PDB file of C-alpha atoms in Angstrom:
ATOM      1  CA  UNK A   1     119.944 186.119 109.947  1.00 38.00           C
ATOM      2  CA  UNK A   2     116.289 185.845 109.491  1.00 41.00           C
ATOM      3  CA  UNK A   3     114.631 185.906 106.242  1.00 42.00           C
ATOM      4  CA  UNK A   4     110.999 186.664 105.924  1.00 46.00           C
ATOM      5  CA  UNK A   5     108.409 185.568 103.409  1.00 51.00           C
ATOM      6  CA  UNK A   6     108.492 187.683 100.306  1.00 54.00           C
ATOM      7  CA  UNK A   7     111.751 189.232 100.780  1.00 59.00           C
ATOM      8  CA  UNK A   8     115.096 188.161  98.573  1.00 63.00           C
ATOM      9  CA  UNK A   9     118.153 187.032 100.234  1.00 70.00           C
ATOM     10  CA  UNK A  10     121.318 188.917  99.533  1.00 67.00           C
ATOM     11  CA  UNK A  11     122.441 186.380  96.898  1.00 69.00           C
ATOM     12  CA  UNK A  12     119.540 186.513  95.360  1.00 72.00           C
ATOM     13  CA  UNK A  13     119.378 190.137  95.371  1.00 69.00           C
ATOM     14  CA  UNK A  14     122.905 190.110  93.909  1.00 67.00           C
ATOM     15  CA  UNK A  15     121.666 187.529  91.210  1.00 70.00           C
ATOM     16  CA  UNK A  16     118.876 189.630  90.393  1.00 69.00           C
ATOM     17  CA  UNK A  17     120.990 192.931  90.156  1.00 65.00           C
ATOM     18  CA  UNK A  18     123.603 191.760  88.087  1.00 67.00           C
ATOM     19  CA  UNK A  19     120.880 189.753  85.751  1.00 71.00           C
ATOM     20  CA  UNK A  20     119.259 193.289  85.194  1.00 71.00           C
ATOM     21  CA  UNK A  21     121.777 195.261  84.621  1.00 61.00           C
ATOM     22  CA  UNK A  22     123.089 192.474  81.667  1.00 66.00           C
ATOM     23  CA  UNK A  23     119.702 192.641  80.346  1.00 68.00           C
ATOM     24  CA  UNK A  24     119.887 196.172  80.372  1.00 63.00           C
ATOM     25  CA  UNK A  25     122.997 196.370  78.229  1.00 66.00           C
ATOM     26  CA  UNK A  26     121.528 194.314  75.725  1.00 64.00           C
ATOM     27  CA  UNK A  27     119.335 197.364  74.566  1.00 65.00           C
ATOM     28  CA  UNK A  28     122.700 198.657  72.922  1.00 67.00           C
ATOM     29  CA  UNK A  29     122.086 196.153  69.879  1.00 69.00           C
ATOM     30  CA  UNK A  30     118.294 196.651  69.736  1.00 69.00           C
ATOM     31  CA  UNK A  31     117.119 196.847  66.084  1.00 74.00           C
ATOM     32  CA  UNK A  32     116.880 199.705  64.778  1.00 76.00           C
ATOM     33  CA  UNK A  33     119.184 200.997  67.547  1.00 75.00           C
ATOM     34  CA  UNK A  34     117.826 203.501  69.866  1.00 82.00           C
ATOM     35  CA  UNK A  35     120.572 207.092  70.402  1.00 87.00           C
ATOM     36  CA  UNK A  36     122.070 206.583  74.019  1.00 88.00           C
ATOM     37  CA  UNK A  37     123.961 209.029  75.195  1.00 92.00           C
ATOM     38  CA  UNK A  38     125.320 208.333  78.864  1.00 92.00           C
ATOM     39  CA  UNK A  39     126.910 211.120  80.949  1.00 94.00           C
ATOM     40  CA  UNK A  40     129.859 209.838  83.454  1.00 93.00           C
ATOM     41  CA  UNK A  41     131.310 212.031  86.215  1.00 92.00           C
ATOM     42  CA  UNK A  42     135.234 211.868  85.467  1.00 94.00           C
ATOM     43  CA  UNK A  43     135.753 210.301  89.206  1.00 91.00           C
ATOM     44  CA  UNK A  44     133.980 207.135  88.257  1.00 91.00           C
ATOM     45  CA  UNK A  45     136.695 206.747  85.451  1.00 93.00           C
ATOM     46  CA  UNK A  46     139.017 205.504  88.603  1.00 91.00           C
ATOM     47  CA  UNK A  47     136.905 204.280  91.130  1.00 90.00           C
ATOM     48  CA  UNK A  48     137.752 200.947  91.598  1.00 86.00           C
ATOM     49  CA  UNK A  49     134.820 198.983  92.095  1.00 85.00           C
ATOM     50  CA  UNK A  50     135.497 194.891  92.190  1.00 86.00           C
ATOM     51  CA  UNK A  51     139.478 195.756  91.436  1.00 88.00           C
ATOM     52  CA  UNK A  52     141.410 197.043  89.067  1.00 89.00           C
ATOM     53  CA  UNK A  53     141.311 194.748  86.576  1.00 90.00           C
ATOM     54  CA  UNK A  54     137.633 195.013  86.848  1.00 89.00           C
ATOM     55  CA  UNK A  55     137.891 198.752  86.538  1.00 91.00           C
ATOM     56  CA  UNK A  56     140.862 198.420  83.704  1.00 91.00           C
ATOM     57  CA  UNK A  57     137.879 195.586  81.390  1.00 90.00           C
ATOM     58  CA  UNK A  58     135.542 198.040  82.506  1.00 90.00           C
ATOM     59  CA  UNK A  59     136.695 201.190  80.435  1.00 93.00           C
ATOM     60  CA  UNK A  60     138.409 198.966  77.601  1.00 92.00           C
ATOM     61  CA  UNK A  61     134.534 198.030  76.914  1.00 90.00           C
ATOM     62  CA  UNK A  62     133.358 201.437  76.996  1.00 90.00           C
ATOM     63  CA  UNK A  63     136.440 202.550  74.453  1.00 92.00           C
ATOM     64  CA  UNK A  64     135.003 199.379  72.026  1.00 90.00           C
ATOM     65  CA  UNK A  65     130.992 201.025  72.573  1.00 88.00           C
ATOM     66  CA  UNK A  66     132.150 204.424  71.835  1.00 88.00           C
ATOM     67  CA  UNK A  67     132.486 202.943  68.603  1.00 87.00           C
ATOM     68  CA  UNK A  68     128.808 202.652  67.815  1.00 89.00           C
ATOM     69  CA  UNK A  69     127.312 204.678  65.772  1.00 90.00           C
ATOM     70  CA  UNK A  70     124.297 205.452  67.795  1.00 90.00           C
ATOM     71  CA  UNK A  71     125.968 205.422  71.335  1.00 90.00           C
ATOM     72  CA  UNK A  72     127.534 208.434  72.909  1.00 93.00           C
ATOM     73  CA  UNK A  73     129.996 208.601  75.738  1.00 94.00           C
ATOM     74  CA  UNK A  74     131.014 212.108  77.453  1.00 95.00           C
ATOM     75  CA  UNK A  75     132.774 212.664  80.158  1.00 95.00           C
ATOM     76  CA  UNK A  76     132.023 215.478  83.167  1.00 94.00           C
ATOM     77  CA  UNK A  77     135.274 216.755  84.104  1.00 94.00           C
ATOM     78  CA  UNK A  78     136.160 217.069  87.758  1.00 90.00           C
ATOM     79  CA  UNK A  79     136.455 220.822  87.408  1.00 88.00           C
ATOM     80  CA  UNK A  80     132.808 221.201  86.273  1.00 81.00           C
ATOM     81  CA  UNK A  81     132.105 221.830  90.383  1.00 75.00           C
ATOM     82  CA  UNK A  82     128.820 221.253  91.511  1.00 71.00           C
ATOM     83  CA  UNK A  83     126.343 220.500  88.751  1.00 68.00           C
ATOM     84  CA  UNK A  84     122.489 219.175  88.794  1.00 68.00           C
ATOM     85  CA  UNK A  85     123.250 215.284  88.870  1.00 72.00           C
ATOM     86  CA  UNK A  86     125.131 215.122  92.317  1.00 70.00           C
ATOM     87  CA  UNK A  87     121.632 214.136  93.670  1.00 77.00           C
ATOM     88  CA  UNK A  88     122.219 210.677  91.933  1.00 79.00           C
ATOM     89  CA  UNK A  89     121.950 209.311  88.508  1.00 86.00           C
ATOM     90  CA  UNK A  90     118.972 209.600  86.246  1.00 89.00           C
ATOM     91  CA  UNK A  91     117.758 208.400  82.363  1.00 88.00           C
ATOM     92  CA  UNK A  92     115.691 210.704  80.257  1.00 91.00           C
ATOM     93  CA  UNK A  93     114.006 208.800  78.044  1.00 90.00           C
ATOM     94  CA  UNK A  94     113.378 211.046  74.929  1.00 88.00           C
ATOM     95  CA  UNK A  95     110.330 209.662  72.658  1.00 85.00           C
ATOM     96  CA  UNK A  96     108.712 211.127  69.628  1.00 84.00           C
ATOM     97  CA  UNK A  97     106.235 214.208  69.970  1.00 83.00           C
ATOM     98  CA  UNK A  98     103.879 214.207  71.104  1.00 86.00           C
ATOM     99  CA  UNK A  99     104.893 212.054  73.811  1.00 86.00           C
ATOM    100  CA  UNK A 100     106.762 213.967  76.605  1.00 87.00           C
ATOM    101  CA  UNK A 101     109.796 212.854  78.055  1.00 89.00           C
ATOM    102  CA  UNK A 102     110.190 210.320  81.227  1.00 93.00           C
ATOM    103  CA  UNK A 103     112.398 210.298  84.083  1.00 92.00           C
ATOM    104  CA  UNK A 104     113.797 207.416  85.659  1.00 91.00           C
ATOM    105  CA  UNK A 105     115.186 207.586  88.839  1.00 90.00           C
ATOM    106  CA  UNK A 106     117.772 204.769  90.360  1.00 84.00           C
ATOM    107  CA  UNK A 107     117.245 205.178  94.483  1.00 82.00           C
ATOM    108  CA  UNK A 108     117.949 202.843  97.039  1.00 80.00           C
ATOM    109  CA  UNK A 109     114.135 201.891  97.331  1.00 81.00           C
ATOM    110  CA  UNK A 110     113.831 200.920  93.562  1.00 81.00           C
ATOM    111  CA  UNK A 111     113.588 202.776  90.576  1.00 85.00           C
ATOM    112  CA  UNK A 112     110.748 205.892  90.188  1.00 90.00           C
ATOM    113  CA  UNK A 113     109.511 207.194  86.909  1.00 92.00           C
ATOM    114  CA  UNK A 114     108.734 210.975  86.814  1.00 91.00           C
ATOM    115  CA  UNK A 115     106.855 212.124  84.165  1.00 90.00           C
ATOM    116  CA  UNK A 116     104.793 215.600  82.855  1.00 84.00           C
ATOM    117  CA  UNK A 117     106.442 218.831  84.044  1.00 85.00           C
ATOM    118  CA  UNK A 118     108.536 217.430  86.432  1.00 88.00           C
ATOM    119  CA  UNK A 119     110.283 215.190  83.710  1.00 90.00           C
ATOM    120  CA  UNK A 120     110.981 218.122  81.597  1.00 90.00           C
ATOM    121  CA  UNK A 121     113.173 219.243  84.355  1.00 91.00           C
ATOM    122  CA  UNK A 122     115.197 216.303  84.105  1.00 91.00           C
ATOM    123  CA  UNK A 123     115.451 216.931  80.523  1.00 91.00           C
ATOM    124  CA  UNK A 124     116.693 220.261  80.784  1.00 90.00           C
ATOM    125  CA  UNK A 125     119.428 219.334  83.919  1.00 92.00           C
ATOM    126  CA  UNK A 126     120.259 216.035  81.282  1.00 92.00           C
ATOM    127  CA  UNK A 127     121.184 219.088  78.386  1.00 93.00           C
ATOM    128  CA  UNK A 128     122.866 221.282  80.984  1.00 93.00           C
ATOM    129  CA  UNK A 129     124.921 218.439  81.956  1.00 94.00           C
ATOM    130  CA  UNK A 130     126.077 217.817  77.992  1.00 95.00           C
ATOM    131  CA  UNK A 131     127.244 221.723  77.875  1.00 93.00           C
ATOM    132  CA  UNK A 132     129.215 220.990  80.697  1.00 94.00           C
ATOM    133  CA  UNK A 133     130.986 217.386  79.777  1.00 95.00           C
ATOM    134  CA  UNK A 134     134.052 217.332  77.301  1.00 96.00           C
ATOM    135  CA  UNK A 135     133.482 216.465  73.816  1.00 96.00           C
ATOM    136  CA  UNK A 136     133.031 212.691  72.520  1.00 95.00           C
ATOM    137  CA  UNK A 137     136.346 212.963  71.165  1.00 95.00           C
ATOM    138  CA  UNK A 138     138.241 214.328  74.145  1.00 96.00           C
ATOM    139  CA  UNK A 139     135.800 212.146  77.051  1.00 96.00           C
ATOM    140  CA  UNK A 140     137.013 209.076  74.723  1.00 95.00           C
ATOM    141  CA  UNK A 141     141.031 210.173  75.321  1.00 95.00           C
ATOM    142  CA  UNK A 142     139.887 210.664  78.737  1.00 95.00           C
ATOM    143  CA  UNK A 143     138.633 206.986  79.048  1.00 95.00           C
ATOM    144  CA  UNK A 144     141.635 205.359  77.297  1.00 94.00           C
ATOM    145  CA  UNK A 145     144.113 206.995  79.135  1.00 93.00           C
ATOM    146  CA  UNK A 146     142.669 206.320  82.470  1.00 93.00           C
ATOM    147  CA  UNK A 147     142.732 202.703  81.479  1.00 91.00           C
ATOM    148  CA  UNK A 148     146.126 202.551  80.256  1.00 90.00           C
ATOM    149  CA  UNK A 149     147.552 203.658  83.551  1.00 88.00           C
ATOM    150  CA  UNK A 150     145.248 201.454  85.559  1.00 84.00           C
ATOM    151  CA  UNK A 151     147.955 199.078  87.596  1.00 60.00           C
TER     152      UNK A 151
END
């Protein structure tokens, strides 16, 4: 295996990807807190990903966020059929008027940002999506139960 000036070695890549996304989670206890509400696709709930004990810690830490007052959890039911975020995951990052919202958009190349009219698209599949998920209540008995029958 070659590796050629400027690009990352897999490790590296890995070390990178992991330090991001642990970086990323830290924005849950941001003060003042900023309203997240994350939309998960009820097949995720038992994919498992690094095992599943990894799988099993990973929903027992979603049941503790639910908790948080300013951090929303819903769940899109299998059922829902096809729906507008099959094409792969997105944020919409709502900020006070004036300022329209932002689009960011996790690809294999990197992340893009879409803003203007095409962001507002976003925004409207991101509230199309919430109609279709269960209710905070009912995603959270989703999430526990899926993680107490987790062998």
């Amino acid at each position: 295996m070659r590796h050629m000036e400027g690009e990352q070695t897999p490790m590296l890549r890995i070390d990178n990807l992991l330090r991001e996304h642990a970086t990323r989670q830290l924005v849950l206890n941001d003060k003042p807190p900023i309203r997240y509400t994350a939309i998960l696709e009820e097949s995720v709930l038992s994919r498992p990903i690094g095992g599943p004990m990894v799988l099993q810690a990973q929903l027992e830490q979603l049941t503790r966020l639910v908790a948080l007052p300013h951090l929303t959890v819903l769940v899109l039911p299998s059922q829902s059929g096809p729906h507008q975020g099959m094409d792969g995951p997105f944020t919409v990052c709502r900020m006070q008027r004036p300022n329209p919202p932002v689009a960011l958009l996790d690809q294999l190349a990197g992340r893009a940002v879409v803003e203007a009219s095409a962001a507002e698209r976003y925004d409207t599949a991101f509230d199309n999506l919430k109609s279709l998920a269960l209710d905070p209540a009912q995603s959270l008995e989703l999430i526990t139960k899926t993680a107490e029958h987790i062998a």
